Amino acid sequence: MTLRPAHEPVRPRPPAGFAVPVPKPLAPPVGAVSPVAVRAGCEFGLTALLLFLVVTAVRWLVGTGSPVAVVFGPSLATAVLGLVTGGLLTVLMVSSPGRCSGCHLNPAVTLALWRLGAFPGRDVAPYAVAQLTGSLAGAWSAGALWGPAATGDPVRSGSVRPDPAWSDAAVLGAEAVVLVGVTVMLAVFLSRPVGSRGLPYAVGLTTAVVIAVLGRSSGGSANPARQFGPAVLAGDVDRLWVYLLGPVLGAVLGAVLVDAVRCRRRSGAGPWARVGPWAGFGPWSGVSPWSGVSPWAGLLRRSPLRRRCARGDGSPRR
């Protein structure tokens, strides 16, 4: 299962009737690697590989003299780049290192999974550090291999840049909205075992669509690690804060939205039952609009990620 780290193997119990002495716990040897370090190492390697391949694809698809950009134009080249990036993500997510770490490759996704209850909070910082440093390593490796063709204009180490007509606020909003949708998608897919198996393909398709639609306008990053390494190496740090903050805000807002829907469903009241002029009457007085709608119905009833409500008014317990 991707996006959730692999669990430790389960050891079989000894047969009944045999007394097995319980060994005393031993102190870990000096320099021993913890499971968190192993999984963060996988995130580092996978993110570095992804950025190396993405910068390479940008160099050949939209760089100077690219046959795709010359013959079909930059818009089609961006769409092809989205398909390549989405396919790479799917392959990495189903790989053995991807199954080991969960293959987040995105600090905002790691944060969203923690807020959804599908990832331990103590591992968020190691994962984020591994993803950002892996971004630097991968973009630098591609520049070292391809030279000025990857580090000069128009590739600039794969750094994304918005259309000049887009303001910082517009780019920030676009990045946040994309992550709100991604967070909701993660909650829906991870609520069922069948959905979690199809999640790598959904993530790949979503990434391809985002790059194809927003690549020529806002940049279509939606991933702080995707922009961090290339922007630092290319010196495009004036708008780097937008590409770092936007996805993080979207992840938090998406998780808050999922929590609100879950708790409203458990309380049995619609979102307007206690707000303003709708309180106490009308069609919203006792019916939730999510009560019978799939896939929210299954998510809210049986999701292993749901947060329990401490009070009858639907307020989440933190």
Short mmCIF file of C-alpha atoms in Angstrom, two decimals:
data_model
loop_
_atom_site.label_atom_id
_atom_site.label_comp_id
_atom_site.label_asym_id
_atom_site.label_seq_id
_atom_site.Cartn_x
_atom_site.Cartn_y
_atom_site.Cartn_z
CA MET A 1 0.00 0.00 0.00
CA THR A 2 1.49 3.33 -0.99
CA LEU A 3 1.58 6.60 0.97
CA ARG A 4 1.54 4.58 4.20
CA PRO A 5 4.96 3.30 5.28
CA ALA A 6 5.49 -0.42 5.27
CA HIS A 7 4.93 -2.13 8.61
CA GLU A 8 7.35 -4.34 10.46
CA PRO A 9 7.01 -8.07 9.61
CA VAL A 10 4.78 -10.06 11.94
CA ARG A 11 6.56 -12.95 13.63
CA PRO A 12 4.53 -16.17 14.12
CA ARG A 13 3.56 -17.12 17.63
CA PRO A 14 5.19 -20.19 19.17
CA PRO A 15 3.05 -23.36 19.37
CA ALA A 16 0.92 -23.82 22.48
CA GLY A 17 2.52 -25.80 25.26
CA PHE A 18 6.08 -24.63 24.70
CA ALA A 19 7.66 -22.27 27.20
CA VAL A 20 9.77 -19.77 25.31
CA PRO A 21 11.96 -17.53 27.45
CA VAL A 22 11.49 -13.82 26.77
CA PRO A 23 14.88 -12.22 26.10
CA LYS A 24 15.74 -8.96 27.74
CA PRO A 25 15.72 -5.96 25.45
CA LEU A 26 19.18 -5.05 24.25
CA ALA A 27 20.46 -1.55 23.68
CA PRO A 28 20.70 -0.75 19.96
CA PRO A 29 24.28 -0.90 18.64
CA VAL A 30 26.13 2.33 18.04
CA GLY A 31 25.33 3.69 14.58
CA ALA A 32 22.24 1.51 14.11
CA VAL A 33 19.77 2.79 11.52
CA SER A 34 16.23 3.27 12.78
CA PRO A 35 13.19 2.47 10.62
CA VAL A 36 12.41 6.18 10.39
CA ALA A 37 15.88 6.84 8.99
CA VAL A 38 15.45 4.03 6.46
CA ARG A 39 12.13 5.35 5.26
CA ALA A 40 13.40 8.93 5.15
CA GLY A 41 16.37 7.67 3.16
CA CYS A 42 13.99 6.12 0.66
CA GLU A 43 12.17 9.44 0.41
CA PHE A 44 15.49 11.21 -0.24
CA GLY A 45 16.49 8.78 -2.98
CA LEU A 46 13.08 8.71 -4.64
CA THR A 47 12.75 12.51 -4.61
CA ALA A 48 16.26 12.91 -6.01
CA LEU A 49 15.49 10.42 -8.77
CA LEU A 50 12.20 12.13 -9.56
CA LEU A 51 13.79 15.58 -9.81
CA PHE A 52 16.67 14.25 -11.90
CA LEU A 53 14.23 12.72 -14.37
CA VAL A 54 11.92 15.75 -14.36
CA VAL A 55 14.78 18.17 -15.11
CA THR A 56 15.97 15.80 -17.83
CA ALA A 57 12.47 15.70 -19.32
CA VAL A 58 12.21 19.50 -19.20
CA ARG A 59 15.58 19.76 -20.93
CA TRP A 60 14.43 17.56 -23.82
CA LEU A 61 10.80 18.67 -24.07
CA VAL A 62 10.86 22.44 -23.60
CA GLY A 63 14.57 23.27 -23.84
CA THR A 64 16.24 25.07 -26.71
CA GLY A 65 16.03 23.03 -29.89
CA SER A 66 13.53 20.53 -28.49
CA PRO A 67 11.72 18.90 -31.45
CA VAL A 68 8.47 18.68 -29.45
CA ALA A 69 8.49 22.39 -28.59
CA VAL A 70 9.53 23.40 -32.11
CA VAL A 71 7.02 21.26 -33.99
CA PHE A 72 4.01 21.24 -31.66
CA GLY A 73 4.50 24.34 -29.55
CA PRO A 74 5.08 24.90 -25.81
CA SER A 75 1.52 24.03 -24.78
CA LEU A 76 1.69 20.49 -26.13
CA ALA A 77 5.22 20.11 -24.77
CA THR A 78 3.90 21.02 -21.32
CA ALA A 79 1.11 18.44 -21.67
CA VAL A 80 3.65 15.77 -22.62
CA LEU A 81 5.77 16.80 -19.64
CA GLY A 82 2.72 16.30 -17.41
CA LEU A 83 2.17 12.80 -18.79
CA VAL A 84 5.84 11.92 -18.26
CA THR A 85 5.84 13.26 -14.68
CA GLY A 86 2.60 11.49 -13.80
CA GLY A 87 3.92 8.22 -15.21
CA LEU A 88 7.15 8.58 -13.23
CA LEU A 89 5.21 9.16 -10.02
CA THR A 90 3.09 6.05 -10.59
CA VAL A 91 6.15 3.89 -11.25
CA LEU A 92 7.97 5.20 -8.16
CA MET A 93 4.92 4.67 -5.94
CA VAL A 94 4.58 0.99 -6.88
CA SER A 95 8.33 0.32 -6.57
CA SER A 96 9.86 -1.42 -3.56
CA PRO A 97 11.41 1.77 -2.07
CA GLY A 98 8.10 3.52 -2.68
CA ARG A 99 6.20 0.86 -0.75
CA CYS A 100 8.78 1.08 2.04
CA SER A 101 8.42 4.82 2.66
CA GLY A 102 4.95 5.42 1.25
CA CYS A 103 6.46 7.48 -1.61
CA HIS A 104 5.09 10.87 -0.58
CA LEU A 105 7.77 12.89 -2.44
CA ASN A 106 5.92 16.01 -1.35
CA PRO A 107 6.08 17.70 2.08
CA ALA A 108 2.51 18.94 1.64
CA VAL A 109 1.27 15.38 1.06
CA THR A 110 3.14 14.22 4.16
CA LEU A 111 1.51 17.00 6.17
CA ALA A 112 -1.93 16.17 4.76
CA LEU A 113 -1.58 12.48 5.63
CA TRP A 114 -0.59 13.39 9.18
CA ARG A 115 -3.61 15.66 9.54
CA LEU A 116 -5.82 12.88 8.15
CA GLY A 117 -4.48 10.47 10.77
CA ALA A 118 -2.71 8.20 8.28
CA PHE A 119 0.89 9.15 9.17
CA PRO A 120 2.72 9.63 12.49
CA GLY A 121 3.44 13.23 13.36
CA ARG A 122 6.94 12.47 14.62
CA ASP A 123 7.99 11.46 11.09
CA VAL A 124 6.77 14.60 9.31
CA ALA A 125 9.96 16.61 9.86
CA PRO A 126 12.39 13.82 8.80
CA TYR A 127 10.34 13.20 5.67
CA ALA A 128 10.19 16.90 4.78
CA VAL A 129 13.94 17.33 5.24
CA ALA A 130 14.64 14.25 3.14
CA GLN A 131 12.32 15.43 0.36
CA LEU A 132 13.78 18.95 0.18
CA THR A 133 17.39 17.78 0.25
CA GLY A 134 16.55 15.10 -2.31
CA SER A 135 15.15 17.84 -4.54
CA LEU A 136 18.44 19.70 -4.35
CA ALA A 137 20.45 16.57 -5.05
CA GLY A 138 18.35 15.49 -8.01
CA ALA A 139 18.27 18.91 -9.70
CA TRP A 140 22.00 19.36 -9.14
CA SER A 141 22.76 15.91 -10.63
CA ALA A 142 20.76 16.71 -13.76
CA GLY A 143 22.61 20.02 -14.15
CA ALA A 144 25.95 18.27 -13.71
CA LEU A 145 25.04 15.73 -16.41
CA TRP A 146 23.49 18.02 -19.03
CA GLY A 147 25.49 21.16 -18.31
CA PRO A 148 24.32 24.52 -19.69
CA ALA A 149 21.50 22.84 -21.61
CA ALA A 150 19.81 22.16 -18.24
CA THR A 151 21.12 25.06 -16.12
CA GLY A 152 20.72 27.88 -18.66
CA ASP A 153 17.64 29.44 -20.22
CA PRO A 154 14.91 28.36 -20.75
CA VAL A 155 15.26 25.24 -18.55
CA ARG A 156 17.02 26.84 -15.55
CA SER A 157 17.35 23.54 -13.67
CA GLY A 158 13.65 22.84 -14.16
CA SER A 159 12.49 25.80 -12.06
CA VAL A 160 8.83 26.61 -12.71
CA ARG A 161 7.80 30.21 -13.33
CA PRO A 162 4.27 31.59 -13.56
CA ASP A 163 2.87 33.68 -16.35
CA PRO A 164 3.73 37.37 -15.78
CA ALA A 165 0.01 38.15 -15.62
CA TRP A 166 -0.34 35.97 -12.50
CA SER A 167 0.21 37.72 -9.20
CA ASP A 168 1.67 36.10 -6.10
CA ALA A 169 -1.80 35.84 -4.57
CA ALA A 170 -3.17 34.11 -7.67
CA VAL A 171 -0.35 31.57 -7.72
CA LEU A 172 -0.72 30.99 -3.98
CA GLY A 173 -4.44 30.37 -4.39
CA ALA A 174 -3.96 27.99 -7.32
CA GLU A 175 -1.36 25.96 -5.44
CA ALA A 176 -3.57 25.80 -2.34
CA VAL A 177 -6.69 24.76 -4.29
CA VAL A 178 -4.82 21.92 -5.98
CA LEU A 179 -3.66 20.55 -2.62
CA VAL A 180 -7.15 20.85 -1.15
CA GLY A 181 -8.36 18.59 -3.96
CA VAL A 182 -5.42 16.21 -3.54
CA THR A 183 -6.04 15.94 0.21
CA VAL A 184 -9.71 15.13 -0.29
CA MET A 185 -8.76 12.58 -2.94
CA LEU A 186 -6.31 10.92 -0.53
CA ALA A 187 -8.99 10.71 2.16
CA VAL A 188 -11.47 9.12 -0.25
CA PHE A 189 -9.03 6.58 -1.68
CA LEU A 190 -7.46 5.61 1.64
CA SER A 191 -10.85 5.01 3.22
CA ARG A 192 -11.14 1.64 1.43
CA PRO A 193 -8.52 -1.05 0.71
CA VAL A 194 -9.59 -1.24 -2.92
CA GLY A 195 -9.19 2.50 -3.30
CA SER A 196 -5.71 2.51 -1.79
CA ARG A 197 -4.55 0.03 -4.44
CA GLY A 198 -5.63 2.40 -7.18
CA LEU A 199 -4.14 5.47 -5.52
CA PRO A 200 -0.80 5.46 -7.43
CA TYR A 201 -2.63 5.70 -10.72
CA ALA A 202 -4.96 8.41 -9.42
CA VAL A 203 -1.98 10.44 -8.18
CA GLY A 204 -0.19 10.06 -11.50
CA LEU A 205 -3.26 11.10 -13.48
CA THR A 206 -3.94 14.07 -11.20
CA THR A 207 -0.33 15.25 -11.53
CA ALA A 208 -0.48 15.00 -15.31
CA VAL A 209 -3.71 17.03 -15.45
CA VAL A 210 -2.41 19.72 -13.08
CA ILE A 211 0.79 20.21 -15.08
CA ALA A 212 -1.05 20.23 -18.41
CA VAL A 213 -3.68 22.74 -17.22
CA LEU A 214 -1.64 25.02 -14.95
CA GLY A 215 1.89 24.52 -16.24
CA ARG A 216 1.75 27.52 -18.59
CA SER A 217 -0.08 29.79 -16.15
CA SER A 218 0.76 29.28 -12.46
CA GLY A 219 3.60 26.81 -13.01
CA GLY A 220 1.64 23.77 -11.85
CA SER A 221 4.09 22.77 -9.14
CA ALA A 222 1.77 21.82 -6.24
CA ASN A 223 4.83 20.36 -4.50
CA PRO A 224 7.34 22.32 -2.39
CA ALA A 225 10.01 19.71 -3.13
CA ARG A 226 9.40 20.02 -6.88
CA GLN A 227 10.27 23.72 -6.81
CA PHE A 228 12.74 23.96 -3.93
CA GLY A 229 15.86 22.43 -5.47
CA PRO A 230 15.47 23.85 -8.99
CA ALA A 231 14.59 27.34 -7.71
CA VAL A 232 17.57 27.46 -5.34
CA LEU A 233 19.99 26.30 -8.03
CA ALA A 234 18.56 28.68 -10.63
CA GLY A 235 18.37 31.65 -8.26
CA ASP A 236 14.58 31.96 -8.66
CA VAL A 237 13.98 32.57 -4.97
CA ASP A 238 11.85 35.71 -5.23
CA ARG A 239 8.63 33.66 -5.51
CA LEU A 240 9.85 30.50 -3.84
CA TRP A 241 7.82 31.28 -0.70
CA VAL A 242 4.63 31.11 -2.78
CA TYR A 243 5.39 27.59 -3.99
CA LEU A 244 6.34 26.51 -0.47
CA LEU A 245 3.44 28.06 1.40
CA GLY A 246 0.60 27.45 -1.07
CA PRO A 247 0.66 23.63 -1.02
CA VAL A 248 1.08 23.58 2.77
CA LEU A 249 -1.98 25.81 3.23
CA GLY A 250 -3.95 23.65 0.83
CA ALA A 251 -3.02 20.49 2.70
CA VAL A 252 -4.14 21.96 6.03
CA LEU A 253 -7.38 23.35 4.59
CA GLY A 254 -8.16 20.07 2.84
CA ALA A 255 -7.68 18.10 6.06
CA VAL A 256 -9.87 20.57 7.96
CA LEU A 257 -12.58 20.16 5.31
CA VAL A 258 -12.44 16.36 5.57
CA ASP A 259 -12.59 16.55 9.38
CA ALA A 260 -15.58 18.88 9.23
CA VAL A 261 -17.48 16.60 6.87
CA ARG A 262 -16.74 13.53 8.97
CA CYS A 263 -17.84 15.12 12.21
CA ARG A 264 -20.94 16.68 10.68
CA ARG A 265 -21.91 13.28 9.37
CA ARG A 266 -21.42 11.74 12.82
CA SER A 267 -23.45 14.47 14.50
CA GLY A 268 -26.32 14.06 12.02
CA ALA A 269 -26.72 17.78 11.36
CA GLY A 270 -26.16 19.76 8.18
CA PRO A 271 -23.52 22.48 7.97
CA TRP A 272 -26.15 25.22 8.29
CA ALA A 273 -28.13 23.74 11.19
CA ARG A 274 -26.62 26.10 13.78
CA VAL A 275 -25.47 29.00 11.63
CA GLY A 276 -27.26 32.29 10.97
CA PRO A 277 -30.81 32.46 9.63
CA TRP A 278 -30.87 28.76 8.79
CA ALA A 279 -30.65 27.64 12.41
CA GLY A 280 -33.50 25.43 13.48
CA PHE A 281 -35.63 25.38 10.38
CA GLY A 282 -35.64 24.74 6.67
CA PRO A 283 -34.16 21.82 4.74
CA TRP A 284 -30.85 22.05 6.64
CA SER A 285 -32.28 21.66 10.14
CA GLY A 286 -31.50 17.97 10.56
CA VAL A 287 -30.21 16.52 7.31
CA SER A 288 -26.60 16.43 6.23
CA PRO A 289 -26.05 16.87 2.50
CA TRP A 290 -23.36 14.17 2.71
CA SER A 291 -25.55 11.60 4.45
CA GLY A 292 -26.29 9.46 1.40
CA VAL A 293 -23.79 10.55 -1.20
CA SER A 294 -21.06 8.20 -2.40
CA PRO A 295 -18.06 8.12 -2.00
CA TRP A 296 -18.46 10.34 1.08
CA ALA A 297 -20.96 7.96 2.66
CA GLY A 298 -18.44 5.13 2.89
CA LEU A 299 -15.65 7.49 3.88
CA LEU A 300 -17.63 8.93 6.75
CA ARG A 301 -19.06 5.66 8.02
CA ARG A 302 -16.13 3.28 7.76
CA SER A 303 -12.97 5.30 7.20
CA PRO A 304 -10.06 3.99 9.30
CA LEU A 305 -8.69 7.52 9.23
CA ARG A 306 -11.73 9.24 10.76
CA ARG A 307 -11.32 11.34 13.89
CA ARG A 308 -13.71 10.63 16.71
CA CYS A 309 -15.96 13.40 17.94
CA ALA A 310 -15.85 14.17 21.63
CA ARG A 311 -19.17 15.98 21.82
CA GLY A 312 -22.56 15.56 20.24
CA ASP A 313 -22.25 18.87 18.40
CA GLY A 314 -19.68 17.38 16.02
CA SER A 315 -16.62 19.12 17.36
CA PRO A 316 -13.44 17.08 16.74
CA ARG A 317 -11.35 15.91 19.65
CA ARG A 318 -7.70 16.94 19.30
#
